[in-house]
Amino acid sequence: MTIKKIAVLTSSYEHSSLPTKEWDPAANVARFFTQAEVSYHDIHKATAIQQVTRIAGSGFDLIINLCDGSFDGDTAGVEVVQTLERFNTAFTGASSAFYDPGRVAMKMAASSAGVSVPGYMDAKCLADVSQAAASLSFPLIVKHPNSYNSIGLTPDSRVVTAEALQRQALKMIQAYGGALIEEFIEGREFTVLIAERRNAQELAWALPSLEVLFPTGETFKHFDLKWKDYRSLGHSAVHDCALDLQLQDAASRTFFALNGTGYARCDFRMSASGEIFLLEINPNCDVFYPEGAYGCADEILAMTPDGHIRFVEHLIALAQMRREAGRRCWVTRFDRENGFGMFAVAPIGAGSLIKRHEQCNQAIVSQDYVHQHWPSLARRWFDQYAWPLNEEVYAIWSSNPQEWCPINHSCEPTAWLDGLNVMARRDINPGEQLTLDYATYYGSAMAAFDCHCDAPACRGVVSGNDYLLPELQARYGEHFSAFLKHELKGAQLPYKLMETPYGLGVASGRAWREGDTLCKVGWAKQGSHATRWTIHFAQGLHGEPHPLELRYINHSCNPNVFFDIEHNVLRALRAIEPDEPLSFFYPSTEWSMAEAFQCACGQDNCCGRIAGAQYLSDAELARHRLSPLIEHCKLHRIW
């Protein structure tokens, strides 16, 4: 894409009380875009969202965001990034998640990546300061709690006594609500400019490192030295190749561990023993200053062959990739009859990504926690919408409804799973609904429901055990969730359909002991009247048992299973052999059946005509395990 129109956003110092306003030079970006129209926009903290909203809708091909205000400052900062993200613009710099990483998080990430950090204390009160004096090694340095732009740092910020530490820390706490107290690393200081990786083989793109040369009598960048007397600071390329690579590697590891985006500057100290310590990482660091007013980032780019041009080209590529990744190929729509759903707004090719879940945050909960702590409404949602990651832990919806993706079921879906991601199963036209077959990621705990997808292969009723159906396994192959694929590997089907002289029947898929649970049972097509396929499972309610195959369990006056209505399971009445036909005593759940028949089970205790428990004697019923409803009716002989 040709870049023709560019907006450069900078934080306005108008009405700002920040001390940097007197010495922070204006950026000069236009010199890198001689063929494009470049406009500069000073963004005010109070009106940042409104300003950026207008800019986002003004047709710019690229937005270069140089706003760097802190959360506690009075200049525009992260709210600019959040607005740019909201409108999915092609912009440069850090994402909102990386814009201002906390110093503790920064140190943890670096340490986890094998990069050393100085001992420190995040001090909020004088008790913390006393603990720092007792546990850290002097000399110490007392910094702003977010440690940016050398704010609050003076030559006295480096302390060698507990008394001086307390004085400096108290000033910082009173001014900024806290202080970052660090062990001061005596030695050389370096900085590395780092950006998102250019290819899959590198953690990040680290440019050649730069050594900071302090004037006589100075050992660190306090505010006056960084801003007022910056011309007294010297810089030098690192000519020791091994040291240069070591610094670049440390910067890359830190950036990667923090999930860095855009670009940043890493500052390091090297101790007398040669150990490298990360001081901090600064996302959206100052860059593109005019010649003669370069900061460290520009110095690094200037000493790198075609450094500024290559850096700009990389930022453009990152901005365009960010916008492309943020484009959604679907929208959420609602109608009163069918509720919410996801619909394509552009052609989606087979195999294209619809919704990314890999490397994304996901809310999870244990089943026990739900039952112990959730209110009834939330438990009902859990039964409907949670999907299993293992037998006890479930993935659930985000606490933020704006992140919900109401993808509906279809027995002939337009999408399926590829790992955790939702991908197009076939070419999808604009306006088509995006659907998944719930059998590919919901498990046996899912409540059964009637399906009205109208697909030729519609199952009519969808149940939690549908993933066991051979035709679905053949249709979807590897496109099941990891948990269901694991379940399928060791699955022994509890039952299977069989042909009998009377039509379809159900046979045992394995051996069972008396009292074993063959499967969970759900109830679909519920109504107030009995039909040929229903079971009376609650007062005034009849429903078809699910999984669907259970409707084909035939009657016997000497049954081997029964429907345990209290626990919604199918249970073995006695030991059952593999391939043995399953049967239950129909009057055990039915007081008056919709269709009576003459039993031909051939058992010595055959009841003959089967029309429901109402028509059998107490002696005949006493031989069988009955549901609580039938026991109640038998006792009172009422219905």
XYZ file of C-alpha atoms in Angstrom:
639
model
C 0.000 0.000 0.000
C 1.328 3.445 -0.922
C 1.519 5.853 2.002
C 0.136 9.189 0.825
C -1.336 10.828 3.893
C 0.282 10.697 7.353
C -0.723 12.137 10.715
C 1.931 12.641 13.397
C 0.517 12.795 16.918
C 2.479 14.458 19.702
C 1.542 15.286 23.279
C 0.730 18.965 23.650
C 2.525 20.813 26.437
C -0.029 23.626 26.407
C -1.403 23.984 29.939
C 1.069 21.320 31.113
C 3.122 21.708 34.285
C 5.650 19.011 33.353
C 9.246 20.187 33.705
C 10.189 18.609 30.353
C 8.127 21.135 28.390
C 10.980 23.653 28.245
C 13.520 21.261 26.773
C 11.599 18.630 24.755
C 12.236 19.455 21.045
C 9.525 18.989 18.449
C 9.754 15.850 16.337
C 10.690 16.068 12.674
C 9.141 13.118 10.846
C 8.387 14.681 7.467
C 11.988 14.321 6.307
C 11.485 10.541 6.038
C 8.325 10.863 3.908
C 9.189 13.180 1.041
C 6.459 11.704 -1.184
C 3.654 11.895 1.370
C 1.509 14.638 2.895
C 2.499 14.844 6.584
C 0.457 16.785 9.125
C 1.276 17.314 12.798
C -1.322 17.228 15.535
C -0.756 18.373 19.113
C -2.991 16.192 21.256
C -4.316 17.663 24.493
C -4.909 15.438 27.509
C -8.421 16.807 28.134
C -9.637 16.371 24.559
C -7.432 13.501 23.385
C -10.255 11.052 22.673
C -12.265 13.577 20.672
C -9.201 14.728 18.706
C -7.991 11.219 17.901
C -11.507 10.096 16.972
C -11.640 12.857 14.329
C -8.156 12.002 13.076
C -8.991 8.271 12.885
C -11.912 9.094 10.608
C -9.999 11.467 8.337
C -8.580 8.939 5.887
C -4.943 8.846 6.978
C -2.935 5.943 5.594
C -0.622 5.973 8.607
C -0.673 7.521 12.066
C 2.685 7.985 13.768
C 1.941 8.168 17.460
C 4.646 9.947 19.440
C 2.423 10.708 22.450
C 4.179 9.570 25.597
C 2.264 11.027 28.540
C 2.229 9.021 31.756
C -0.900 7.915 33.630
C -0.273 10.514 36.363
C 0.857 13.276 34.019
C -1.050 16.083 32.339
C -0.120 15.283 28.740
C -1.808 12.864 26.336
C -0.757 9.237 26.699
C -2.379 5.831 26.745
C -5.854 7.188 25.980
C -4.517 8.096 22.526
C -3.452 4.501 21.930
C -6.754 3.124 23.215
C -8.677 5.340 20.808
C -6.457 4.377 17.875
C -7.072 0.722 18.744
C -10.798 1.254 19.067
C -10.963 2.441 15.463
C -8.438 -0.154 14.224
C -6.134 2.398 12.634
C -2.687 1.740 11.179
C -0.570 3.398 13.867
C 2.993 3.085 15.071
C 4.287 2.560 18.580
C 3.261 0.512 21.584
C -0.162 -1.041 22.056
C -2.158 0.001 25.109
C -1.177 -3.228 26.878
C 2.552 -2.459 26.523
C 2.434 1.326 26.686
C 3.291 1.669 30.381
C 4.388 -1.611 31.963
C 4.740 -1.404 35.730
C 8.287 -1.461 37.025
C 7.680 -4.599 39.086
C 6.186 -6.393 36.058
C 9.136 -5.200 33.988
C 11.624 -6.664 36.447
C 9.746 -9.960 36.768
C 9.565 -10.371 32.998
C 13.250 -9.604 32.540
C 14.260 -11.939 35.340
C 12.102 -14.738 33.905
C 13.972 -14.292 30.611
C 17.348 -14.667 32.308
C 18.182 -10.942 32.434
C 19.569 -9.662 35.738
C 17.853 -6.768 37.554
C 19.113 -4.742 40.523
C 17.766 -5.487 43.977
C 14.881 -3.134 44.666
C 12.005 -2.120 46.928
C 8.696 -0.669 45.745
C 8.200 1.721 48.666
C 4.833 3.207 49.576
C 5.602 4.320 53.140
C 8.522 4.924 55.500
C 8.296 1.363 56.816
C 9.097 0.161 53.287
C 12.016 2.582 53.174
C 13.396 1.180 56.448
C 13.061 -2.338 55.060
C 14.938 -1.269 51.925
C 17.763 0.141 54.060
C 17.997 -3.138 55.939
C 17.731 -5.529 53.008
C 19.416 -3.780 50.050
C 23.075 -2.974 49.504
C 24.221 0.651 49.368
C 24.705 2.737 47.328
C 21.010 3.003 46.404
C 19.116 5.221 43.997
C 15.629 6.592 44.687
C 13.447 6.901 41.575
C 9.945 7.934 40.597
C 7.696 4.858 41.112
C 7.242 4.604 37.334
C 10.741 5.883 36.614
C 10.152 7.749 33.330
C 12.000 10.699 31.756
C 14.209 10.984 34.874
C 11.303 12.802 36.550
C 12.183 13.651 40.154
C 15.809 12.525 39.840
C 18.503 14.853 41.136
C 22.203 14.321 41.861
C 21.149 13.590 45.451
C 18.918 10.673 44.379
C 21.940 8.396 44.683
C 22.345 7.741 48.405
C 24.937 5.960 50.532
C 23.363 6.232 54.000
C 20.061 5.279 55.588
C 19.434 8.918 56.551
C 19.902 10.157 53.004
C 17.710 7.311 51.727
C 14.900 8.317 54.065
C 15.112 11.975 52.986
C 15.037 11.220 49.283
C 12.389 8.511 49.537
C 10.116 10.747 51.619
C 10.330 13.489 48.963
C 9.436 11.015 46.221
C 6.574 9.427 48.182
C 5.086 12.804 49.045
C 5.366 14.033 45.462
C 4.351 10.884 43.543
C 2.755 8.464 46.012
C 5.667 6.036 46.058
C 9.338 5.491 45.345
C 11.315 2.849 43.503
C 14.439 2.168 45.553
C 17.127 0.251 43.666
C 20.624 -0.907 44.296
C 22.833 1.455 42.306
C 25.004 -0.475 39.857
C 28.410 1.167 39.682
C 29.769 0.858 36.159
C 29.185 1.580 32.500
C 25.727 2.411 31.097
C 24.306 1.277 27.763
C 21.078 1.615 25.852
C 19.511 -0.534 23.119
C 16.712 0.413 20.709
C 14.390 -2.537 20.253
C 11.357 -3.183 18.037
C 8.984 -6.007 17.205
C 10.608 -8.885 15.392
C 11.019 -8.877 11.640
C 10.661 -12.643 11.248
C 9.702 -15.721 13.248
C 13.313 -16.617 13.985
C 14.098 -13.618 16.214
C 12.601 -12.597 19.552
C 12.765 -8.929 18.593
C 14.741 -6.605 16.356
C 17.564 -5.176 18.441
C 19.654 -2.427 16.857
C 23.327 -1.918 17.718
C 23.822 -0.880 21.316
C 25.067 2.514 22.457
C 27.224 3.406 25.433
C 26.322 6.506 27.445
C 29.383 8.598 28.383
C 28.905 10.751 31.474
C 30.719 14.037 32.037
C 33.183 14.258 34.928
C 31.428 14.111 38.285
C 28.217 12.532 36.938
C 27.296 8.842 37.232
C 23.644 8.647 36.138
C 20.986 10.505 34.167
C 19.214 12.799 36.589
C 16.652 15.236 35.208
C 18.917 18.222 34.634
C 21.570 16.117 32.937
C 19.044 14.369 30.671
C 17.147 17.488 29.641
C 18.969 20.744 30.419
C 22.600 19.694 30.007
C 22.093 16.858 27.529
C 24.842 18.248 25.268
C 27.377 17.334 27.956
C 26.407 13.663 27.603
C 28.454 11.651 25.158
C 27.566 8.513 23.224
C 29.682 5.855 21.635
C 29.057 2.734 19.615
C 29.911 -0.483 21.460
C 32.938 -1.831 19.596
C 33.213 -5.013 21.647
C 31.162 -7.360 19.426
C 30.560 -9.900 22.189
C 29.317 -7.200 24.582
C 27.155 -5.646 21.858
C 25.503 -9.004 21.137
C 25.046 -9.649 24.855
C 23.240 -6.318 25.264
C 21.079 -6.908 22.180
C 20.171 -10.374 23.452
C 19.202 -9.033 26.892
C 17.028 -6.356 25.272
C 15.363 -8.887 22.960
C 14.615 -11.238 25.843
C 13.119 -8.454 27.940
C 10.977 -7.105 25.088
C 9.724 -10.592 24.231
C 8.988 -11.517 27.850
C 6.874 -8.376 28.220
C 4.964 -9.144 24.984
C 6.400 -5.940 23.600
C 4.764 -4.157 20.679
C 5.955 -1.276 18.554
C 9.340 -0.179 19.844
C 11.124 0.666 23.074
C 14.510 1.559 24.533
C 16.243 -0.688 27.090
C 18.732 0.851 29.517
C 21.428 -1.345 31.070
C 24.298 -1.090 33.539
C 27.349 -3.340 33.580
C 28.881 -4.017 36.994
C 32.611 -4.192 37.689
C 32.365 -7.979 37.359
C 30.872 -7.670 33.870
C 27.288 -8.630 34.789
C 24.597 -6.886 32.739
C 21.605 -5.436 34.651
C 18.395 -4.100 33.123
C 17.519 -0.693 34.573
C 14.280 -0.203 32.650
C 12.506 -0.529 29.339
C 10.798 2.553 27.880
C 8.040 1.863 25.322
C 7.351 4.668 22.839
C 10.721 6.203 23.657
C 11.613 9.608 22.240
C 12.628 9.353 18.586
C 12.646 11.425 15.377
C 14.155 14.505 17.028
C 15.769 17.087 14.721
C 19.418 16.659 13.853
C 21.541 18.269 16.524
C 19.020 17.403 19.252
C 19.172 13.626 19.016
C 18.400 11.463 22.007
C 19.737 7.928 22.423
C 17.245 6.316 20.022
C 18.100 8.713 17.205
C 21.821 8.348 17.941
C 21.487 4.571 17.515
C 19.576 4.961 14.244
C 22.069 7.542 12.977
C 25.047 5.233 13.530
C 23.237 2.282 11.875
C 23.478 2.179 8.058
C 20.157 3.537 6.706
C 18.973 3.234 10.297
C 16.144 5.790 10.263
C 14.841 4.638 6.878
C 14.884 0.945 7.823
C 13.278 1.728 11.185
C 10.503 3.768 9.572
C 9.838 1.061 6.983
C 9.580 -1.514 9.756
C 7.158 0.664 11.737
C 4.979 1.080 8.638
C 4.894 -2.690 8.104
C 4.001 -3.268 11.767
C 1.229 -0.653 11.634
C -0.315 -2.222 8.551
C -0.088 -5.735 10.017
C -1.692 -4.473 13.233
C -4.605 -2.996 11.312
C -5.015 -6.148 9.229
C -4.978 -8.338 12.341
C -7.583 -6.099 13.964
C -10.041 -6.327 11.102
C -13.016 -8.498 12.001
C -14.648 -10.407 9.207
C -17.897 -10.653 11.167
C -20.418 -8.652 13.164
C -22.872 -9.537 15.897
C -26.539 -9.302 14.944
C -29.763 -9.802 16.841
C -33.316 -10.743 16.025
C -36.141 -11.524 18.429
C -36.733 -15.023 17.124
C -33.184 -16.368 17.121
C -31.320 -14.044 19.476
C -27.707 -13.081 18.868
C -25.418 -14.551 16.243
C -22.206 -13.893 14.305
C -22.477 -13.040 10.606
C -19.842 -12.575 7.898
C -19.436 -9.035 6.564
C -16.960 -9.970 3.841
C -16.073 -13.094 1.873
C -14.178 -15.548 4.088
C -12.116 -18.182 2.319
C -11.983 -21.769 3.519
C -9.226 -22.119 6.104
C -9.247 -18.413 7.031
C -9.056 -17.293 10.630
C -12.385 -16.137 12.059
C -11.616 -15.797 15.776
C -8.234 -16.222 17.436
C -8.082 -17.978 20.800
C -4.468 -19.150 20.676
C -2.278 -17.060 23.011
C -5.318 -15.122 24.209
C -6.658 -14.624 27.701
C -9.420 -17.040 28.688
C -11.551 -17.097 31.823
C -11.681 -20.562 33.422
C -13.415 -22.012 36.453
C -13.621 -25.358 38.221
C -16.922 -27.188 38.315
C -16.739 -27.511 42.104
C -16.307 -23.749 42.499
C -19.362 -23.098 40.333
C -21.540 -25.400 42.413
C -20.266 -23.993 45.707
C -20.242 -20.272 44.988
C -22.254 -19.263 41.940
C -25.898 -18.113 42.129
C -28.527 -20.120 40.279
C -28.616 -17.815 37.236
C -24.862 -18.107 36.707
C -25.038 -21.893 37.203
C -27.663 -22.030 34.487
C -25.338 -20.082 32.173
C -22.559 -22.490 33.085
C -24.680 -25.487 32.064
C -25.504 -23.804 28.749
C -22.274 -22.114 27.717
C -19.196 -23.487 29.546
C -17.035 -25.929 27.619
C -14.648 -28.435 29.203
C -10.866 -28.190 29.235
C -10.681 -31.361 31.319
C -13.107 -33.268 33.520
C -13.171 -30.543 36.211
C -12.060 -27.249 34.625
C -14.157 -25.312 32.129
C -13.634 -22.331 29.855
C -16.271 -19.648 30.346
C -17.341 -16.318 28.910
C -15.453 -13.105 29.536
C -16.580 -10.854 32.380
C -16.760 -8.097 29.735
C -19.854 -8.569 27.518
C -18.170 -6.540 24.763
C -15.816 -9.488 24.269
C -18.565 -12.093 23.896
C -18.757 -14.006 20.614
C -22.254 -15.511 20.339
C -21.497 -18.252 17.833
C -24.481 -20.525 17.327
C -24.732 -24.243 16.663
C -25.389 -25.897 13.338
C -25.280 -29.568 12.422
C -23.668 -28.443 9.138
C -21.456 -25.601 10.423
C -19.630 -22.969 8.436
C -16.656 -23.020 10.861
C -14.702 -25.456 12.978
C -11.849 -25.575 15.433
C -8.196 -25.697 14.466
C -6.468 -26.033 17.813
C -8.103 -23.228 19.782
C -8.780 -20.958 16.829
C -12.091 -20.786 14.981
C -11.465 -21.229 11.244
C -13.673 -21.213 8.148
C -14.700 -24.783 7.272
C -15.626 -23.722 3.755
C -15.961 -20.542 1.728
C -18.398 -18.216 3.507
C -20.343 -15.467 1.759
C -21.186 -12.066 3.266
C -24.366 -12.305 5.298
C -23.951 -15.993 6.137
C -24.063 -16.928 9.788
C -20.869 -18.254 11.380
C -21.613 -21.491 13.219
C -19.880 -24.359 14.972
C -21.099 -27.857 15.735
C -21.277 -27.821 19.528
C -20.401 -31.519 19.490
C -16.826 -30.561 18.618
C -16.059 -28.826 21.911
C -18.887 -29.269 24.416
C -18.810 -32.476 26.438
C -21.306 -34.799 28.055
C -22.251 -32.225 30.709
C -23.907 -29.974 28.133
C -27.668 -29.771 28.444
C -29.442 -31.307 25.439
C -31.471 -28.953 23.244
C -33.707 -29.070 20.209
C -31.947 -28.019 16.995
C -33.679 -26.047 14.249
C -30.683 -25.446 11.960
C -32.607 -26.948 8.997
C -29.441 -28.581 7.664
C -30.002 -31.821 5.713
C -27.929 -33.603 8.380
C -29.727 -31.914 11.308
C -29.767 -34.227 14.314
C -33.005 -32.774 15.660
C -31.724 -32.877 19.213
C -28.157 -31.998 20.157
C -26.714 -33.652 23.253
C -23.438 -33.612 25.113
C -22.511 -37.115 23.966
C -22.863 -36.394 20.261
C -19.081 -36.255 19.887
C -19.155 -40.048 20.249
C -21.189 -40.468 17.064
C -19.033 -42.159 14.382
C -20.450 -40.008 11.598
C -19.376 -36.812 13.407
C -15.907 -38.193 14.061
C -15.581 -38.961 10.353
C -16.922 -35.540 9.365
C -14.730 -33.395 11.611
C -11.570 -35.483 11.950
C -9.058 -33.550 14.054
C -11.329 -30.521 14.419
C -12.460 -31.366 17.959
C -11.267 -29.644 21.108
C -8.139 -31.100 22.713
C -10.195 -32.445 25.615
C -12.699 -34.244 23.387
C -9.886 -35.663 21.230
C -8.358 -37.053 24.418
C -11.724 -38.457 25.438
C -12.205 -40.073 22.044
C -8.844 -41.818 22.173
C -9.821 -43.766 25.256
C -13.532 -43.850 24.637
C -15.403 -47.089 25.089
C -18.913 -46.378 23.910
C -21.343 -47.142 26.730
C -23.928 -48.409 24.233
C -24.561 -48.879 20.527
C -27.575 -49.254 18.291
C -28.572 -52.733 17.146
C -31.223 -54.340 14.992
C -33.885 -56.434 16.756
C -36.943 -58.340 15.463
C -38.987 -55.357 16.656
C -36.849 -52.627 15.073
C -33.949 -50.673 16.558
C -32.618 -51.522 19.982
C -29.623 -50.592 22.137
C -26.799 -52.942 23.147
C -24.131 -52.464 25.782
C -20.797 -51.227 24.459
C -18.796 -52.782 27.331
C -19.177 -54.749 30.557
C -20.957 -53.094 33.512
C -21.343 -53.927 37.170
C -24.528 -53.564 39.176
C -25.012 -49.892 40.077
C -22.674 -48.534 37.365
C -23.674 -45.348 35.552
C -23.798 -45.984 31.829
C -24.252 -42.323 30.890
C -25.782 -39.034 31.886
C -29.318 -38.370 30.673
C -30.829 -35.116 29.477
C -34.417 -34.302 28.589
C -35.459 -32.688 25.327
C -38.775 -31.976 23.588
C -40.343 -31.505 26.975
C -44.108 -31.292 27.302
C -47.052 -31.909 29.589
C -48.236 -35.047 27.789
C -46.656 -38.423 27.198
C -45.650 -39.509 23.698
C -44.233 -42.733 22.304
C -40.647 -41.621 23.039
C -40.952 -39.650 26.260
C -40.210 -40.508 29.874
C -42.067 -38.908 32.758
C -39.090 -37.303 34.524
C -40.759 -34.615 36.679
C -44.198 -33.696 37.982
C -46.208 -32.657 34.931
C -43.200 -32.941 32.595
C -42.414 -35.558 29.969
C -39.300 -35.479 27.814
C -37.326 -37.533 25.344
C -34.191 -39.023 26.911
C -30.899 -37.913 25.469
C -28.487 -38.948 24.070
C -30.898 -39.658 21.275
C -30.072 -43.384 21.121
C -31.612 -43.965 24.555
C -35.107 -43.715 23.088
C -34.479 -47.107 21.451
C -33.921 -49.012 24.697
C -36.622 -51.663 24.590
C -38.908 -52.879 27.335
C -38.391 -56.042 29.362
C -40.114 -57.393 32.438
C -36.657 -58.542 33.539
C -34.665 -55.360 32.742
C -30.949 -54.739 33.154
C -31.007 -50.889 33.343
C -33.251 -48.201 34.749
C -33.557 -44.449 34.348
C -32.406 -42.946 37.646
C -34.562 -39.835 37.468
C -33.223 -38.377 40.713
C -29.669 -38.222 39.346
C -30.458 -37.996 35.601
C -28.377 -41.048 34.692
C -28.916 -44.454 33.130
C -27.881 -47.050 35.725
C -27.171 -50.804 35.587
C -29.583 -52.957 37.652
C -27.248 -55.947 37.469
C -24.040 -57.061 35.759
C -24.226 -56.550 31.993
C -22.035 -58.210 29.382
C -20.642 -56.488 26.273
C -23.135 -56.567 23.365
C -25.971 -57.564 25.711
C -29.237 -55.835 24.705
C -30.238 -53.099 27.142
C -33.784 -53.042 28.437
C -35.796 -51.239 31.058
C -39.205 -51.739 32.597
C -41.375 -49.070 30.947
C -43.893 -48.777 33.824
C -40.970 -47.880 36.137
C -41.265 -44.303 34.803
C -44.743 -44.233 33.183
C -48.038 -44.187 35.083
C -50.092 -44.174 31.901
C -48.364 -44.709 28.560
C -49.257 -43.020 25.266
C -49.113 -46.367 23.410
C -49.860 -49.699 25.075
C -48.525 -52.989 23.675
C -48.455 -56.706 24.395
C -45.124 -57.690 25.892
C -43.300 -60.613 24.283
C -40.203 -60.628 26.474
C -40.797 -64.291 27.372
C -39.797 -63.890 31.026
C -41.489 -66.009 33.722
C -42.726 -62.829 35.385
C -43.898 -61.178 32.154
C -46.688 -58.690 32.866
C -48.362 -59.223 29.485
C -50.059 -56.032 28.399
C -47.896 -52.970 29.117
C -49.871 -49.739 29.410
C -48.257 -48.093 32.446
C -47.896 -48.664 36.200
C -51.511 -47.646 36.747
C -52.668 -50.934 35.236
C -50.374 -53.271 37.186
C -50.894 -54.723 40.638
C -48.774 -53.732 43.632
C -47.287 -57.237 43.573
C -46.193 -56.839 39.948
C -44.732 -53.413 40.631
C -42.952 -54.557 43.789
C -40.561 -56.647 41.681
C -39.133 -53.517 40.013
C -37.256 -50.352 40.884
C -39.623 -47.457 40.279
C -39.048 -43.727 39.885
C -40.060 -41.531 42.863
C -43.049 -40.244 40.860
C -44.354 -43.744 40.190
C -43.760 -44.765 43.818
C -45.856 -41.788 44.892
C -48.657 -42.639 42.472
C -48.588 -46.310 43.474
C -48.854 -45.422 47.156
C -51.844 -43.145 46.690
C -53.263 -44.676 43.515
C -53.774 -41.177 42.168
C -52.485 -39.229 39.251
